[in-house]
PDB file of C-alpha atoms in Angstrom:
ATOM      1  CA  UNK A1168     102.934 113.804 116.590  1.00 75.00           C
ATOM      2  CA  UNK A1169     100.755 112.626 120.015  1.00 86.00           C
ATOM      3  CA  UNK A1170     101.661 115.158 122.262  1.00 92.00           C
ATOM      4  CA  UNK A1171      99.885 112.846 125.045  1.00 93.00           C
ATOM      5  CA  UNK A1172     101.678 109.893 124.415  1.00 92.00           C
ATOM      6  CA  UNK A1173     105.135 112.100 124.699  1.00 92.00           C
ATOM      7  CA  UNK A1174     103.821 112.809 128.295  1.00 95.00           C
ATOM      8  CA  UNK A1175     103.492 109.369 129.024  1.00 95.00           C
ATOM      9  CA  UNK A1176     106.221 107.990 127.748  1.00 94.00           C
ATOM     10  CA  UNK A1177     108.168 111.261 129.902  1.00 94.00           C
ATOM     11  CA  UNK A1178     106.050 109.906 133.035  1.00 96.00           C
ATOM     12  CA  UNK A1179     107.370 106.408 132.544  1.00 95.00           C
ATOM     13  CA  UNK A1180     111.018 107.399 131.954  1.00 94.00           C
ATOM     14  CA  UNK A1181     110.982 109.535 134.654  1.00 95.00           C
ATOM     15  CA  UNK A1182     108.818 106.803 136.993  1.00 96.00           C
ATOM     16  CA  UNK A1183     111.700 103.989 136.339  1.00 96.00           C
ATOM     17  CA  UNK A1184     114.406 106.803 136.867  1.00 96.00           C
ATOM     18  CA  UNK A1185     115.623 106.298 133.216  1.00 93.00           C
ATOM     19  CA  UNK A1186     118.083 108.752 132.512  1.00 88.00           C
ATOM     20  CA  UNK A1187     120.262 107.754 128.982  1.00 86.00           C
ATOM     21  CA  UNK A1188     116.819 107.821 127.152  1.00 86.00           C
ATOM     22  CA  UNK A1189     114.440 110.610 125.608  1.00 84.00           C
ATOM     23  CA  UNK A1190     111.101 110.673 124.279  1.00 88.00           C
ATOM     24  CA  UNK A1191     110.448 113.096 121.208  1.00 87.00           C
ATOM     25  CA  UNK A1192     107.259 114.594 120.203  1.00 89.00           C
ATOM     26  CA  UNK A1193     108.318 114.549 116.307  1.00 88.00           C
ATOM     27  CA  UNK A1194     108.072 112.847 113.070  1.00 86.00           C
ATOM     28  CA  UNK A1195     110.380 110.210 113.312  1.00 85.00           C
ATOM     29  CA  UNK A1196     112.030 110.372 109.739  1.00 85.00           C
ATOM     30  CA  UNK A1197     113.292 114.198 110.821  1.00 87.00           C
ATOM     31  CA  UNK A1198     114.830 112.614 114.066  1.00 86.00           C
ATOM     32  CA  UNK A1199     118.666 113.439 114.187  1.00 87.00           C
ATOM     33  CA  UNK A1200     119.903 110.536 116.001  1.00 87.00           C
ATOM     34  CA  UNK A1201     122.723 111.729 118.473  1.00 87.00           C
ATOM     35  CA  UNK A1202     125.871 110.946 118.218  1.00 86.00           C
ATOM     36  CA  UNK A1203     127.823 107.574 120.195  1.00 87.00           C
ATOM     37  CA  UNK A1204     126.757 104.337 120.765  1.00 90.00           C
ATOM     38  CA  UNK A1205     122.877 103.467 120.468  1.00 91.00           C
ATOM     39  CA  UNK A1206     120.188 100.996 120.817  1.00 91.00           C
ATOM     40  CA  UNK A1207     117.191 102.009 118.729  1.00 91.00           C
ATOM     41  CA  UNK A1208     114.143  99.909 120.055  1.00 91.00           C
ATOM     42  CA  UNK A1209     111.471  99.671 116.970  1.00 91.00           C
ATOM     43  CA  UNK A1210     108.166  97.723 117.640  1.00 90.00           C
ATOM     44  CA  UNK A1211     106.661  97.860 114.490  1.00 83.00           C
ATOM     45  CA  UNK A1212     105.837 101.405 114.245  1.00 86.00           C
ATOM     46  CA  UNK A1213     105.559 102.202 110.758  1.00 85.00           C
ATOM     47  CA  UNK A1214     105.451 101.565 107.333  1.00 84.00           C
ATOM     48  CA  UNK A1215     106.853 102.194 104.124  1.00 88.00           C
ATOM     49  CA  UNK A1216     108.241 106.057 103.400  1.00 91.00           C
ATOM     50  CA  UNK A1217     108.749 106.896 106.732  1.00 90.00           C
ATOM     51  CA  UNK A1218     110.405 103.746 108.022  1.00 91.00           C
ATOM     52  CA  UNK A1219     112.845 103.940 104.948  1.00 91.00           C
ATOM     53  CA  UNK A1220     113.371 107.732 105.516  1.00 91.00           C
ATOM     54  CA  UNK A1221     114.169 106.818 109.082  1.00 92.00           C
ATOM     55  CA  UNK A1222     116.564 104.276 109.020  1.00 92.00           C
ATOM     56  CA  UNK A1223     118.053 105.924 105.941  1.00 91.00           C
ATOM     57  CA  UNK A1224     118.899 108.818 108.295  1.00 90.00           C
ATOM     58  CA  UNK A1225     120.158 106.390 110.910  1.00 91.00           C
ATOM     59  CA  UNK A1226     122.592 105.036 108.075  1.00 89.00           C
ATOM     60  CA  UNK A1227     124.486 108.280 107.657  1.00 87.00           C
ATOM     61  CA  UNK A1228     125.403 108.143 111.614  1.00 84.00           C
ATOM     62  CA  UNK A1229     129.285 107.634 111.587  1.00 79.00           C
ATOM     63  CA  UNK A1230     130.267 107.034 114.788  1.00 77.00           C
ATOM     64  CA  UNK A1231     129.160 104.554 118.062  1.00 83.00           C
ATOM     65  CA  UNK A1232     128.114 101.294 117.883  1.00 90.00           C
ATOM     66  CA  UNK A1233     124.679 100.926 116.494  1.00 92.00           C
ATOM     67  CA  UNK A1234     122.124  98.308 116.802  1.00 95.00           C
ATOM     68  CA  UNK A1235     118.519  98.555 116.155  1.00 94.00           C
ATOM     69  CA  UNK A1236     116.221  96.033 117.607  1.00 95.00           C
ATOM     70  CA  UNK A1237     113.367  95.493 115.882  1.00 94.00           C
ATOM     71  CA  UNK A1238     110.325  93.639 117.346  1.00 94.00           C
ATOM     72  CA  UNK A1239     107.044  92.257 114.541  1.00 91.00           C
ATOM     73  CA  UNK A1240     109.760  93.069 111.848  1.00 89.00           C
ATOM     74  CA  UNK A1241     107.398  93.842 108.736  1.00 90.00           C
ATOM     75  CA  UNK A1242     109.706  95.762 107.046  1.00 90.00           C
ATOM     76  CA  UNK A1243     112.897  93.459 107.281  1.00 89.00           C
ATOM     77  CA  UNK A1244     113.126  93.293 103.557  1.00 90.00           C
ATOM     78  CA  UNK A1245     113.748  96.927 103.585  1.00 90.00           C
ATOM     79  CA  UNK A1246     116.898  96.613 106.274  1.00 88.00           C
ATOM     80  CA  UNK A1247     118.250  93.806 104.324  1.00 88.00           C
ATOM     81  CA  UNK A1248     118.029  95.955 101.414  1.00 90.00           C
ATOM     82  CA  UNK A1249     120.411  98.739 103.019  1.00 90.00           C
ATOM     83  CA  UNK A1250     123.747  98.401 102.598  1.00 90.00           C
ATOM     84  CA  UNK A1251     124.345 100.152 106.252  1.00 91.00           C
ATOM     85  CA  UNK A1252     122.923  97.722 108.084  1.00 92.00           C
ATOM     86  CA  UNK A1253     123.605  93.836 108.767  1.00 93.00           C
ATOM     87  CA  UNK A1254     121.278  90.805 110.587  1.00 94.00           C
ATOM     88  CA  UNK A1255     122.885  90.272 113.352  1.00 94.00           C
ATOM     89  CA  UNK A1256     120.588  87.760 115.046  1.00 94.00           C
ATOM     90  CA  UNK A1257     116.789  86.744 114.493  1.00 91.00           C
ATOM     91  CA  UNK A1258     114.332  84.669 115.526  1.00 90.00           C
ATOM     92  CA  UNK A1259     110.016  84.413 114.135  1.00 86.00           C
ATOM     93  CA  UNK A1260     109.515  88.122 116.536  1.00 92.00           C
ATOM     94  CA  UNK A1261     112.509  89.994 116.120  1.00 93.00           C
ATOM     95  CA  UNK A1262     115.342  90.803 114.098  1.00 94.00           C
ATOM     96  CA  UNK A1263     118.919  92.737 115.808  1.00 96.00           C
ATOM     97  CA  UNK A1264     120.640  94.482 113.025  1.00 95.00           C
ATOM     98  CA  UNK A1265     123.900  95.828 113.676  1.00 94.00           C
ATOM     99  CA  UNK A1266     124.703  99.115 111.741  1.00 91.00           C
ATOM    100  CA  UNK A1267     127.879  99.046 109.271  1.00 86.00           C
ATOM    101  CA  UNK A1268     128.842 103.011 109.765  1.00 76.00           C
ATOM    102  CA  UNK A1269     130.363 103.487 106.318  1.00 68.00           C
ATOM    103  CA  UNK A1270     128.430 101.449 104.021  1.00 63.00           C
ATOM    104  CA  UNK A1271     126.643 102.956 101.608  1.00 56.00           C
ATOM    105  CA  UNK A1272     122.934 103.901 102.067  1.00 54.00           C
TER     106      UNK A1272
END
């Protein structure tokens, strides 16, 4: 939804010769995760409807190991609240949850 911050994020991938990683210029609850193993990498950046819509679309992934790593992790009540996903380790700044592919949403 900020084209120039998709440019820059490009820039820096590119810059540190990153190649298993993308950046999207989307709204993050219509992102179709792709398939295999994954490490989603969430600092805090949203609230509410979208972050539920979003990690209710990474629930239906069924394949790959799945962990999302979640940094100032406001909306931890809503992960513990999903079925799909498990804590997997925490501490006061983040939270690792590992994704259980065929629990329920």
């Amino acid at each position: 939804l900020a084209p120039p911050l998709v440019d820059c994020a490009r820039q820096n991938l590119a810059r540190a010769a990153v190649r298993n990683a993308r950046a999207a210029c989307q709204s993050a609850d219509a992102f179709q995760f792709p398939a295999g193993d994954l490490v989603v990498y969430l600092f805090n950046p949203f609230l509410g409807p979208v972050f539920r819509r979003t990690m209710q679309n990474l629930c239906r992934m069924s394949s790959g190991n799945i962990f999302v790593v979640y940094i100032d992790p406001v909306e931890s009540a809503l992960l513990r609240g999903l079925a799909c996903f498990e804590l997997w380790k925490s501490a006061a700044a983040f939270s690792i949850y590992r994704h259980r592919p065929h629990a329920a949403a």
